[in-house]
Rosetta silent file (secondary structure, phi, psi, omega in degrees, C-alpha in Angstrom):
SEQUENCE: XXXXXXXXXXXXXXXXXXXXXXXXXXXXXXXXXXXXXXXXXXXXXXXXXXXXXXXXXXXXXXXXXXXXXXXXXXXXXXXX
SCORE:     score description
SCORE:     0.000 S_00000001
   1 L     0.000  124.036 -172.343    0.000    0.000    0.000 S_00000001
   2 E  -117.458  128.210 -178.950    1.834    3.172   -0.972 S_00000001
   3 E   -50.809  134.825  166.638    0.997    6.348    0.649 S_00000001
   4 E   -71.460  -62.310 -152.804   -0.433    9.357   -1.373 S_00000001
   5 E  -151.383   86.489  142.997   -1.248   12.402    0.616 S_00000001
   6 E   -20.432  145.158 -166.865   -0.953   13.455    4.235 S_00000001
   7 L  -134.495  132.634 -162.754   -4.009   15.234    3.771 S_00000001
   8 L  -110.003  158.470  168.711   -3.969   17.892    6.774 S_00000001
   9 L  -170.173  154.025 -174.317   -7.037   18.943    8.739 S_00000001
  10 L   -73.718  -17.842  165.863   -7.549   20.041   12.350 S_00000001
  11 L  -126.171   14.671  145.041   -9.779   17.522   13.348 S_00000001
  12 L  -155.754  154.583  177.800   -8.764   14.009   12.395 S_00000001
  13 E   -60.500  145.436 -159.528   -5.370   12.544   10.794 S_00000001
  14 E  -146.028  105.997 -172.042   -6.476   12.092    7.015 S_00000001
  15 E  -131.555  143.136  177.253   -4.013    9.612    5.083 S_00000001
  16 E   -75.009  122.390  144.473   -4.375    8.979    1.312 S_00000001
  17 E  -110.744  144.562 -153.443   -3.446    5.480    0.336 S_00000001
  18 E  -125.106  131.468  130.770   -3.264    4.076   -3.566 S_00000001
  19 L  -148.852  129.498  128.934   -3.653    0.001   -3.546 S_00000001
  20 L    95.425  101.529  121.741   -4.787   -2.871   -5.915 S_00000001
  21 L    75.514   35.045  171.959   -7.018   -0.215   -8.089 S_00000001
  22 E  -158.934 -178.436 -170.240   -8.486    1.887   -5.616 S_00000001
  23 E  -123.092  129.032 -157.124   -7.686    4.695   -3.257 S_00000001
  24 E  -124.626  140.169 -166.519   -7.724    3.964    0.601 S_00000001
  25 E  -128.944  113.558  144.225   -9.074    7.281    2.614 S_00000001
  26 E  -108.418  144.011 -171.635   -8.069    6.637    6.494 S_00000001
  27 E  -134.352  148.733 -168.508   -9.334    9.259    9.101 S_00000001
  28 E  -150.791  144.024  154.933   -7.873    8.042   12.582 S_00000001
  29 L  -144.412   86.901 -145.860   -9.057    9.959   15.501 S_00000001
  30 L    66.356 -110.423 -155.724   -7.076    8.872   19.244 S_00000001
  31 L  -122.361  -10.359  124.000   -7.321    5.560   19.016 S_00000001
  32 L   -59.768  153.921  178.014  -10.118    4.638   16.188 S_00000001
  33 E  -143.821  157.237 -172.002  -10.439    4.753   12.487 S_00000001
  34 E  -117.805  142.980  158.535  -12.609    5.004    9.613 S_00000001
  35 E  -142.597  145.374  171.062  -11.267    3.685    6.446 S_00000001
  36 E  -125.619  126.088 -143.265  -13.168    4.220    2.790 S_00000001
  37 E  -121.966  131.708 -173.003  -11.929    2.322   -0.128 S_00000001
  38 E  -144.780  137.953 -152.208  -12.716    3.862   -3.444 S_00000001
  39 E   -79.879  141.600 -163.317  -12.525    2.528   -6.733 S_00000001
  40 L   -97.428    3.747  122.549   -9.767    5.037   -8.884 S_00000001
  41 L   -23.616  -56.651 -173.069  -12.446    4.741  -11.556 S_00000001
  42 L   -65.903  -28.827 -155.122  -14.888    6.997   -9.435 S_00000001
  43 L  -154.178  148.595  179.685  -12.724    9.744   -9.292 S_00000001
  44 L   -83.092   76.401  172.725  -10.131   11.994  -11.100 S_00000001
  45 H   109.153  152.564  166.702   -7.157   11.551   -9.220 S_00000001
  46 H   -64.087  -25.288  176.866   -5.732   11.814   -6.003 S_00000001
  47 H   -53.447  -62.710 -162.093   -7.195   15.798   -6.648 S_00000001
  48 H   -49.494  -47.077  166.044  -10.539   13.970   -6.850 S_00000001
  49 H   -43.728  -87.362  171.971  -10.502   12.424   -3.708 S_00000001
  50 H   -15.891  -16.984 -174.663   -9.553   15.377   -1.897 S_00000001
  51 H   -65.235  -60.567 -170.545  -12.531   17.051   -3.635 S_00000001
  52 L   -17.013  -52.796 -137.450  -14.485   14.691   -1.548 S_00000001
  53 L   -87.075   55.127 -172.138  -13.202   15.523    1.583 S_00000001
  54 L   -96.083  168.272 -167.036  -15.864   18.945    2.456 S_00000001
  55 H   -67.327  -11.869  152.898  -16.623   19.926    5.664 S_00000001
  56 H   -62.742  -24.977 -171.476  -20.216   18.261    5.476 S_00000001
  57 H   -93.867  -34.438  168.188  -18.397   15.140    5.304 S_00000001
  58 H   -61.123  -29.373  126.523  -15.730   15.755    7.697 S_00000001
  59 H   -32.762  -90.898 -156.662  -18.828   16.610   10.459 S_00000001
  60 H   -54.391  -16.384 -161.161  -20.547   13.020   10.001 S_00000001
  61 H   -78.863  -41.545  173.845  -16.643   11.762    9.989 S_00000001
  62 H   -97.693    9.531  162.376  -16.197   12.940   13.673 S_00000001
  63 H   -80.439   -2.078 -170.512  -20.129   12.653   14.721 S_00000001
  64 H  -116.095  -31.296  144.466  -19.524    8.962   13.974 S_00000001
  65 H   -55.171  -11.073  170.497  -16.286    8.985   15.794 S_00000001
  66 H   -79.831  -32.282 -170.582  -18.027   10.211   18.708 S_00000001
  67 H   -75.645  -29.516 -174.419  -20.540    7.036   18.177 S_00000001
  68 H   -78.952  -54.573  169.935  -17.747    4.899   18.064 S_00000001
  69 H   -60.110  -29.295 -173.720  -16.048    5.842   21.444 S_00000001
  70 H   -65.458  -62.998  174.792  -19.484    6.129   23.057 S_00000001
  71 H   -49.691  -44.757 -170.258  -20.289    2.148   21.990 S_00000001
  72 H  -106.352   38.532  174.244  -16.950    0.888   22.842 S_00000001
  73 H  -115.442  -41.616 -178.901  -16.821    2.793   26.093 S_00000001
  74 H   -70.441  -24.185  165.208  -20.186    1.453   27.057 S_00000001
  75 H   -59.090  -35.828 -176.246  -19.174   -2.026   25.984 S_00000001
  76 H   -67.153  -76.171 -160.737  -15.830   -1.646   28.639 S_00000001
  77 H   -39.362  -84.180  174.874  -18.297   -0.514   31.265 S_00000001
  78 H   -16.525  -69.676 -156.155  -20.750   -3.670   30.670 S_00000001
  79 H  -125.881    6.693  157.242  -18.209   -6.436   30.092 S_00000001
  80 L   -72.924    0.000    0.000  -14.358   -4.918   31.309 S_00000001
Protein backbone atom coordinates (compact mmCIF):
# COMPACT_ATOMS: atom_id res chain seq x y z
CA UNK A 1 0.00 0.00 0.00
CA UNK A 2 1.83 3.17 -0.97
CA UNK A 3 1.00 6.35 0.65
CA UNK A 4 -0.43 9.36 -1.37
CA UNK A 5 -1.25 12.40 0.62
CA UNK A 6 -0.95 13.46 4.24
CA UNK A 7 -4.01 15.23 3.77
CA UNK A 8 -3.97 17.89 6.77
CA UNK A 9 -7.04 18.94 8.74
CA UNK A 10 -7.55 20.04 12.35
CA UNK A 11 -9.78 17.52 13.35
CA UNK A 12 -8.76 14.01 12.40
CA UNK A 13 -5.37 12.54 10.79
CA UNK A 14 -6.48 12.09 7.02
CA UNK A 15 -4.01 9.61 5.08
CA UNK A 16 -4.38 8.98 1.31
CA UNK A 17 -3.45 5.48 0.34
CA UNK A 18 -3.26 4.08 -3.57
CA UNK A 19 -3.65 0.00 -3.55
CA UNK A 20 -4.79 -2.87 -5.91
CA UNK A 21 -7.02 -0.21 -8.09
CA UNK A 22 -8.49 1.89 -5.62
CA UNK A 23 -7.69 4.69 -3.26
CA UNK A 24 -7.72 3.96 0.60
CA UNK A 25 -9.07 7.28 2.61
CA UNK A 26 -8.07 6.64 6.49
CA UNK A 27 -9.33 9.26 9.10
CA UNK A 28 -7.87 8.04 12.58
CA UNK A 29 -9.06 9.96 15.50
CA UNK A 30 -7.08 8.87 19.24
CA UNK A 31 -7.32 5.56 19.02
CA UNK A 32 -10.12 4.64 16.19
CA UNK A 33 -10.44 4.75 12.49
CA UNK A 34 -12.61 5.00 9.61
CA UNK A 35 -11.27 3.69 6.45
CA UNK A 36 -13.17 4.22 2.79
CA UNK A 37 -11.93 2.32 -0.13
CA UNK A 38 -12.72 3.86 -3.44
CA UNK A 39 -12.53 2.53 -6.73
CA UNK A 40 -9.77 5.04 -8.88
CA UNK A 41 -12.45 4.74 -11.56
CA UNK A 42 -14.89 7.00 -9.43
CA UNK A 43 -12.72 9.74 -9.29
CA UNK A 44 -10.13 11.99 -11.10
CA UNK A 45 -7.16 11.55 -9.22
CA UNK A 46 -5.73 11.81 -6.00
CA UNK A 47 -7.19 15.80 -6.65
CA UNK A 48 -10.54 13.97 -6.85
CA UNK A 49 -10.50 12.42 -3.71
CA UNK A 50 -9.55 15.38 -1.90
CA UNK A 51 -12.53 17.05 -3.64
CA UNK A 52 -14.49 14.69 -1.55
CA UNK A 53 -13.20 15.52 1.58
CA UNK A 54 -15.86 18.94 2.46
CA UNK A 55 -16.62 19.93 5.66
CA UNK A 56 -20.22 18.26 5.48
CA UNK A 57 -18.40 15.14 5.30
CA UNK A 58 -15.73 15.76 7.70
CA UNK A 59 -18.83 16.61 10.46
CA UNK A 60 -20.55 13.02 10.00
CA UNK A 61 -16.64 11.76 9.99
CA UNK A 62 -16.20 12.94 13.67
CA UNK A 63 -20.13 12.65 14.72
CA UNK A 64 -19.52 8.96 13.97
CA UNK A 65 -16.29 8.98 15.79
CA UNK A 66 -18.03 10.21 18.71
CA UNK A 67 -20.54 7.04 18.18
CA UNK A 68 -17.75 4.90 18.06
CA UNK A 69 -16.05 5.84 21.44
CA UNK A 70 -19.48 6.13 23.06
CA UNK A 71 -20.29 2.15 21.99
CA UNK A 72 -16.95 0.89 22.84
CA UNK A 73 -16.82 2.79 26.09
CA UNK A 74 -20.19 1.45 27.06
CA UNK A 75 -19.17 -2.03 25.98
CA UNK A 76 -15.83 -1.65 28.64
CA UNK A 77 -18.30 -0.51 31.26
CA UNK A 78 -20.75 -3.67 30.67
CA UNK A 79 -18.21 -6.44 30.09
CA UNK A 80 -14.36 -4.92 31.31
Amino acid sequence: MRVVADIPNPHVKITLHSYNGKYILKLEKANLEQIYKIEETEVMGDEGVKALIDEEFIEAVVNRFVDMRDAFVSTMRRNG
